[in-house]
Short mmCIF file of C-alpha atoms in Angstrom, two decimals:
data_model
loop_
_atom_site.label_atom_id
_atom_site.label_comp_id
_atom_site.label_asym_id
_atom_site.label_seq_id
_atom_site.Cartn_x
_atom_site.Cartn_y
_atom_site.Cartn_z
CA MET A 1095 84.47 54.34 60.26
CA ASP A 1096 84.50 51.49 57.73
CA CYS A 1097 86.18 51.53 54.31
CA ILE A 1098 82.99 52.36 52.44
CA ASN A 1099 82.42 55.41 54.62
CA CYS A 1100 86.09 56.36 54.25
CA ASP A 1101 85.71 56.29 50.48
CA MET A 1102 82.57 58.43 50.70
CA TRP A 1103 84.38 60.88 52.98
CA SER A 1104 87.23 61.33 50.49
CA GLU A 1105 84.89 61.86 47.54
CA MET A 1106 82.61 64.45 49.12
CA SER A 1107 83.38 68.07 49.97
CA LEU A 1108 83.99 68.69 53.66
CA LYS A 1109 80.76 70.65 53.98
CA ARG A 1110 78.72 67.90 52.33
CA ARG A 1111 80.36 65.27 54.52
CA ILE A 1112 79.58 67.15 57.71
CA THR A 1113 76.01 67.88 56.61
CA SER A 1114 75.42 64.25 55.71
CA GLU A 1115 76.75 63.04 59.06
CA ALA A 1116 74.73 65.62 60.98
CA LYS A 1117 71.50 64.71 59.21
CA ALA A 1118 72.15 61.01 59.84
CA ALA A 1119 72.67 61.81 63.54
CA GLY A 1120 69.29 63.54 63.72
CA ALA A 1121 69.94 67.21 62.98
CA ALA A 1122 66.90 68.80 61.33
CA VAL A 1123 68.81 71.96 60.40
CA ILE A 1124 72.51 72.70 60.05
CA GLY A 1125 74.42 75.83 59.09
CA PHE A 1126 77.99 77.09 58.82
CA ALA A 1127 79.21 80.46 60.09
CA PRO A 1128 82.67 81.95 59.61
CA VAL A 1129 83.97 83.44 62.85
CA ALA A 1130 84.51 86.76 61.03
CA ARG A 1131 80.76 87.41 61.17
CA TRP A 1132 80.90 88.12 64.90
CA GLU A 1133 83.36 90.93 64.27
CA GLU A 1134 81.43 92.09 61.21
CA TYR A 1135 78.06 92.48 62.95
CA ARG A 1136 79.23 93.25 66.50
CA GLU A 1137 75.94 92.30 68.12
CA THR A 1138 77.62 91.00 71.26
CA PRO A 1139 80.67 92.15 73.23
CA PRO A 1140 84.01 90.77 71.93
CA LEU A 1141 84.31 88.68 75.09
CA PHE A 1142 81.63 86.39 73.63
CA TYR A 1143 83.18 85.98 70.18
CA PRO A 1144 84.20 82.43 69.14
CA CYS A 1145 87.89 83.36 69.43
CA ASN A 1146 87.38 83.76 73.18
CA VAL A 1147 85.68 80.39 73.49
CA TYR A 1148 88.00 78.24 71.37
CA PRO A 1149 90.80 80.36 69.81
CA PHE A 1150 91.55 77.83 67.06
CA ALA A 1151 88.08 78.20 65.55
CA LYS A 1152 87.60 79.43 61.99
CA THR A 1153 84.10 78.02 61.46
CA VAL A 1154 81.17 77.45 63.79
CA ILE A 1155 78.83 74.64 62.77
CA VAL A 1156 75.33 74.97 64.24
CA MET A 1157 72.94 72.03 64.43
CA GLY A 1158 69.33 72.11 65.55
CA ILE A 1159 66.49 69.74 66.40
CA PRO A 1160 62.80 70.69 66.64
CA VAL A 1161 60.46 70.78 69.62
CA PRO A 1162 57.14 69.05 68.73
CA ILE A 1163 54.20 71.43 69.18
CA PRO A 1164 51.74 69.03 70.94
CA MET A 1165 54.24 68.33 73.72
CA LEU A 1166 55.25 71.98 74.03
CA ASP A 1167 51.59 73.01 74.24
CA THR A 1168 51.29 71.25 77.63
CA THR A 1169 53.86 73.50 79.31
CA PRO A 1170 54.41 73.86 82.22
CA SER A 1171 54.37 70.08 82.56
CA ILE A 1172 56.60 67.09 83.18
CA VAL A 1173 56.03 66.09 79.56
CA TYR A 1174 57.65 69.25 78.22
CA SER A 1175 60.34 69.00 80.90
CA GLU A 1176 61.21 65.49 79.75
CA LEU A 1177 61.18 66.63 76.13
CA TYR A 1178 63.59 69.44 76.97
CA ASN A 1179 65.94 66.98 78.65
CA THR A 1180 65.75 64.69 75.63
CA THR A 1181 66.65 67.48 73.20
CA ASN A 1182 69.57 68.46 75.41
CA ARG A 1183 70.94 64.93 75.41
CA LEU A 1184 70.52 64.48 71.67
CA LEU A 1185 72.16 67.81 70.87
CA ASP A 1186 75.21 67.17 73.00
CA GLU A 1187 75.57 63.65 71.61
CA MET A 1188 75.41 64.97 68.04
CA ALA A 1189 77.98 67.64 68.82
CA TYR A 1190 80.29 65.17 70.52
CA ARG A 1191 80.19 62.79 67.56
CA MET A 1192 80.76 65.65 65.13
CA THR A 1193 83.76 66.81 67.17
CA GLN A 1194 85.27 63.33 67.19
CA MET A 1195 84.66 62.90 63.47
CA LEU A 1196 86.48 66.14 62.69
CA ASN A 1197 89.36 65.15 64.98
CA GLU A 1198 89.66 61.83 63.22
CA HIS A 1199 90.12 63.70 59.95
CA ASN A 1200 92.83 65.98 61.30
CA HIS A 1201 90.74 69.01 62.16
CA GLN A 1202 90.76 70.66 65.56
CA ALA A 1203 87.23 70.75 66.95
CA ALA A 1204 85.25 71.17 70.15
CA PHE A 1205 81.64 71.95 70.97
CA PHE A 1206 79.85 74.35 73.27
CA PRO A 1207 77.06 72.47 75.12
CA ARG A 1208 73.44 73.37 74.39
CA ASP A 1209 72.93 75.25 77.71
CA ALA A 1210 76.21 75.36 79.67
CA TYR A 1211 75.00 76.55 83.06
CA GLY A 1212 74.97 74.50 86.24
CA ASP A 1213 71.46 75.27 87.42
CA ILE A 1214 68.74 77.84 86.81
CA THR A 1215 69.68 79.52 90.10
CA ILE A 1216 72.89 80.66 88.38
CA LEU A 1217 70.84 82.55 85.79
CA THR A 1218 68.75 84.30 88.43
CA GLU A 1219 71.96 86.09 89.41
CA THR A 1220 73.76 86.30 86.04
CA PRO A 1221 71.35 85.57 83.15
CA GLN A 1222 74.05 84.98 80.54
CA VAL A 1223 76.33 82.17 79.42
CA ALA A 1224 79.72 82.15 77.69
CA PHE A 1225 78.41 81.73 74.13
CA SER A 1226 75.13 82.38 72.31
CA HIS A 1227 73.77 79.62 70.09
CA VAL A 1228 71.08 82.09 68.96
CA LEU A 1229 73.63 84.45 67.42
CA ALA A 1230 75.63 81.53 66.03
CA ALA A 1231 72.51 80.13 64.34
CA LYS A 1232 71.73 83.55 62.89
CA TYR A 1233 75.25 83.89 61.50
CA ALA A 1234 75.00 80.34 60.14
CA GLY A 1235 71.99 81.33 58.05
CA LEU A 1236 69.40 79.31 59.99
CA GLY A 1237 67.06 82.16 60.87
CA THR A 1238 66.54 85.63 62.32
CA ILE A 1239 66.13 86.84 65.88
CA GLY A 1240 62.54 87.49 66.90
CA TYR A 1241 60.88 89.95 69.25
CA ASN A 1242 61.21 87.40 72.08
CA HIS A 1243 65.02 87.05 71.70
CA THR A 1244 64.79 83.54 70.23
CA LEU A 1245 66.04 82.40 66.83
CA LEU A 1246 63.14 82.02 64.41
CA THR A 1247 63.62 79.47 61.65
CA PRO A 1248 61.52 79.03 58.50
CA GLU A 1249 61.00 75.37 59.35
CA PHE A 1250 60.07 75.49 63.02
CA GLY A 1251 59.79 79.12 64.06
CA PRO A 1252 61.42 79.36 67.50
CA ARG A 1253 60.64 75.72 68.31
CA VAL A 1254 64.13 74.43 67.63
CA ARG A 1255 67.10 73.99 69.95
CA PHE A 1256 70.73 74.36 68.95
CA VAL A 1257 74.26 73.24 69.68
CA SER A 1258 77.47 74.62 68.17
CA VAL A 1259 80.66 72.88 67.03
CA PHE A 1260 83.85 74.93 66.57
CA THR A 1261 86.53 73.81 64.12
CA ASP A 1262 89.73 75.07 62.54
CA ALA A 1263 88.45 73.91 59.15
CA GLU A 1264 87.62 76.75 56.78
CA ILE A 1265 84.24 75.70 55.45
CA GLU A 1266 82.12 77.52 52.88
CA PRO A 1267 79.68 79.66 54.90
CA ASP A 1268 75.94 79.68 54.43
CA PRO A 1269 74.30 82.99 53.47
CA MET A 1270 72.44 84.75 56.22
CA LEU A 1271 68.69 85.23 55.89
CA GLU A 1272 67.87 88.69 54.62
CA LYS A 1273 64.13 88.72 55.36
CA GLU A 1274 63.13 89.03 59.00
CA LEU A 1275 60.83 86.16 60.01
CA CYS A 1276 59.23 87.80 63.05
CA ILE A 1277 55.83 89.29 62.17
CA HIS A 1278 55.61 91.28 65.43
CA CYS A 1279 52.19 89.89 66.30
CA GLY A 1280 52.83 90.37 70.02
CA MET A 1281 51.73 86.87 70.98
CA CYS A 1282 54.89 86.19 72.99
CA GLU A 1283 54.54 89.42 74.96
CA ARG A 1284 50.83 88.98 75.63
CA CYS A 1285 51.08 85.35 76.71
CA CYS A 1286 54.28 85.52 78.78
CA PRO A 1287 53.34 84.35 82.31
CA THR A 1288 55.88 86.73 83.87
CA GLN A 1289 55.29 89.73 81.57
CA ALA A 1290 59.04 89.79 80.97
CA PHE A 1291 58.86 91.53 77.57
CA TYR A 1292 58.55 95.28 77.08
CA ASN A 1293 58.02 97.11 73.80
CA ILE A 1294 60.73 99.75 73.47
CA GLY A 1295 60.02 100.63 69.85
CA LYS A 1296 62.63 98.26 68.44
CA PRO A 1297 62.34 94.98 66.49
CA ILE A 1298 63.50 93.06 69.57
CA ALA A 1299 61.80 93.64 72.92
CA TYR A 1300 63.48 94.56 76.15
CA MET A 1301 63.48 91.37 78.22
CA ASP A 1302 63.66 91.21 81.99
CA LYS A 1303 65.89 88.14 82.07
CA HIS A 1304 66.07 88.07 85.86
CA ARG A 1305 62.28 87.88 86.12
CA CYS A 1306 62.20 85.12 83.52
CA ALA A 1307 64.93 83.17 85.33
CA ARG A 1308 63.16 83.46 88.70
CA TYR A 1309 60.00 81.98 87.18
CA HIS A 1310 62.05 79.16 85.70
CA LYS A 1311 63.52 78.51 89.15
CA ARG A 1312 59.99 78.13 90.47
CA LEU A 1313 59.14 75.72 87.67
CA ARG A 1314 62.31 73.72 88.38
CA GLU A 1315 61.26 73.32 92.02
CA HIS A 1316 57.95 71.88 90.81
CA TYR A 1317 59.49 69.61 88.13
CA ARG A 1318 57.96 71.69 85.35
CA TYR A 1319 61.05 73.39 83.94
CA PRO A 1320 61.38 75.13 81.49
CA CYS A 1321 58.57 77.54 80.59
CA GLY A 1322 58.58 77.79 76.78
CA VAL A 1323 55.36 79.80 76.46
CA CYS A 1324 56.94 82.43 74.20
CA ILE A 1325 57.96 79.74 71.71
CA LYS A 1326 54.76 77.71 71.89
CA VAL A 1327 52.51 80.65 70.95
CA CYS A 1328 54.62 81.94 68.06
CA PRO A 1329 52.79 81.56 64.71
CA VAL A 1330 55.99 81.50 62.63
CA GLY A 1331 57.25 78.23 61.16
CA ASN A 1332 56.24 75.57 58.66
CA ASP A 1333 55.46 73.21 61.54
CA ARG A 1334 52.32 75.29 62.01
CA LYS A 1335 51.02 73.94 58.71
CA LEU A 1336 50.70 70.55 60.37
CA TYR A 1337 49.31 71.64 63.74
CA GLY A 1338 47.84 75.09 63.12
CA VAL A 1339 47.87 78.03 65.53
CA ASN A 1340 45.64 77.98 68.61
CA THR A 1341 45.61 81.78 68.79
CA ASN A 1342 42.51 82.25 70.95
CA LYS A 1343 43.32 79.23 73.08
CA TYR A 1344 46.78 80.63 73.74
CA LEU A 1345 45.63 84.19 74.40
CA ASN A 1346 42.79 83.19 76.73
CA GLU A 1347 44.56 80.40 78.59
CA ARG A 1348 45.72 82.23 81.70
CA GLN A 1349 42.43 84.02 82.37
CA ALA A 1350 40.26 81.02 81.47
CA LEU A 1351 42.10 78.71 83.86
CA LYS A 1352 42.11 81.35 86.57
CA GLU A 1353 38.32 81.47 86.36
CA ASN A 1354 37.87 77.73 85.92
CA PRO A 1355 40.81 75.32 86.32
CA GLN A 1356 38.56 72.63 84.84
CA ASP A 1357 37.74 74.58 81.67
CA PRO A 1358 36.99 71.85 79.11
CA LYS A 1359 38.83 73.74 76.35
CA TYR A 1360 42.08 73.05 78.21
CA ALA A 1361 41.25 69.59 79.54
CA ASP A 1362 43.94 67.89 77.45
CA TRP A 1363 46.75 70.17 78.62
CA GLN A 1364 45.52 70.18 82.21
CA HIS A 1365 45.33 66.40 82.31
CA ILE A 1366 49.04 66.17 81.55
CA ARG A 1367 49.85 68.97 84.00
CA ASP A 1368 47.97 67.19 86.79
CA TYR A 1369 50.37 64.26 86.94
CA GLY A 1370 54.09 63.66 87.45
CA SER A 1371 54.99 67.01 89.01
CA LYS A 1372 54.15 69.16 92.02
CA PRO A 1373 50.98 71.28 91.89
CA LEU A 1374 51.57 74.80 90.61
CA THR A 1375 48.96 77.48 91.13
CA GLY A 1376 48.44 79.61 88.05
CA ILE A 1377 50.32 79.14 84.76
#
């Protein structure tokens, strides 16, 4: 870090410094959560609290980058698979740089990688990892949890991926969103290719995570991982103002392609699906 940046660092509040660096590194959204919120809301077992990931942590910084709708729309395809890999790389690089920056300024820090599982086959047996970025993003004020278990943001709906940085710095927290963003339209449930969601009369659906993971394993074997249908069809998010919502196209996709794989309404998506990966019957 050069002298000019050092001067800027000393003049800005810690939160502003971190936010500025994160935005410069490519973060589209960033939020700050005090670790006390996990204990306050108790939405996950204590085993998964930040103190059991990195005990020194007092603040969890959550950064997110969006998933562009036109590329996501082609799922399951090699294009979305490559996009997913790109977001993973960018998120971990941002988190690594943020960790090093905090260390350089005498703060303990470490990050939890964006996925943190060895292979999808692991999730077919135990569909859970050591820390939830979804809950962290909620507690950092970035959004609310939707019917499909994803974090919905005002900016991108569920089409945003996250990484979390833990630090011993006590940073002013961001307020949590009070208004639920999910409109309970049922698009995610109706379009899910595995029918993994079940309405149990609660704001968040029951999700058969094993069924979802097994389908992802199949997609991995065909170089079309991950699925992403439940986030592509969601109408929530300002990104929809640019691209709109293909409600009927989404709802009719599975049946239309079953009846006619060459249906002209889906020619653009099918063209991308036809190349770069193994054939996959059905969607």
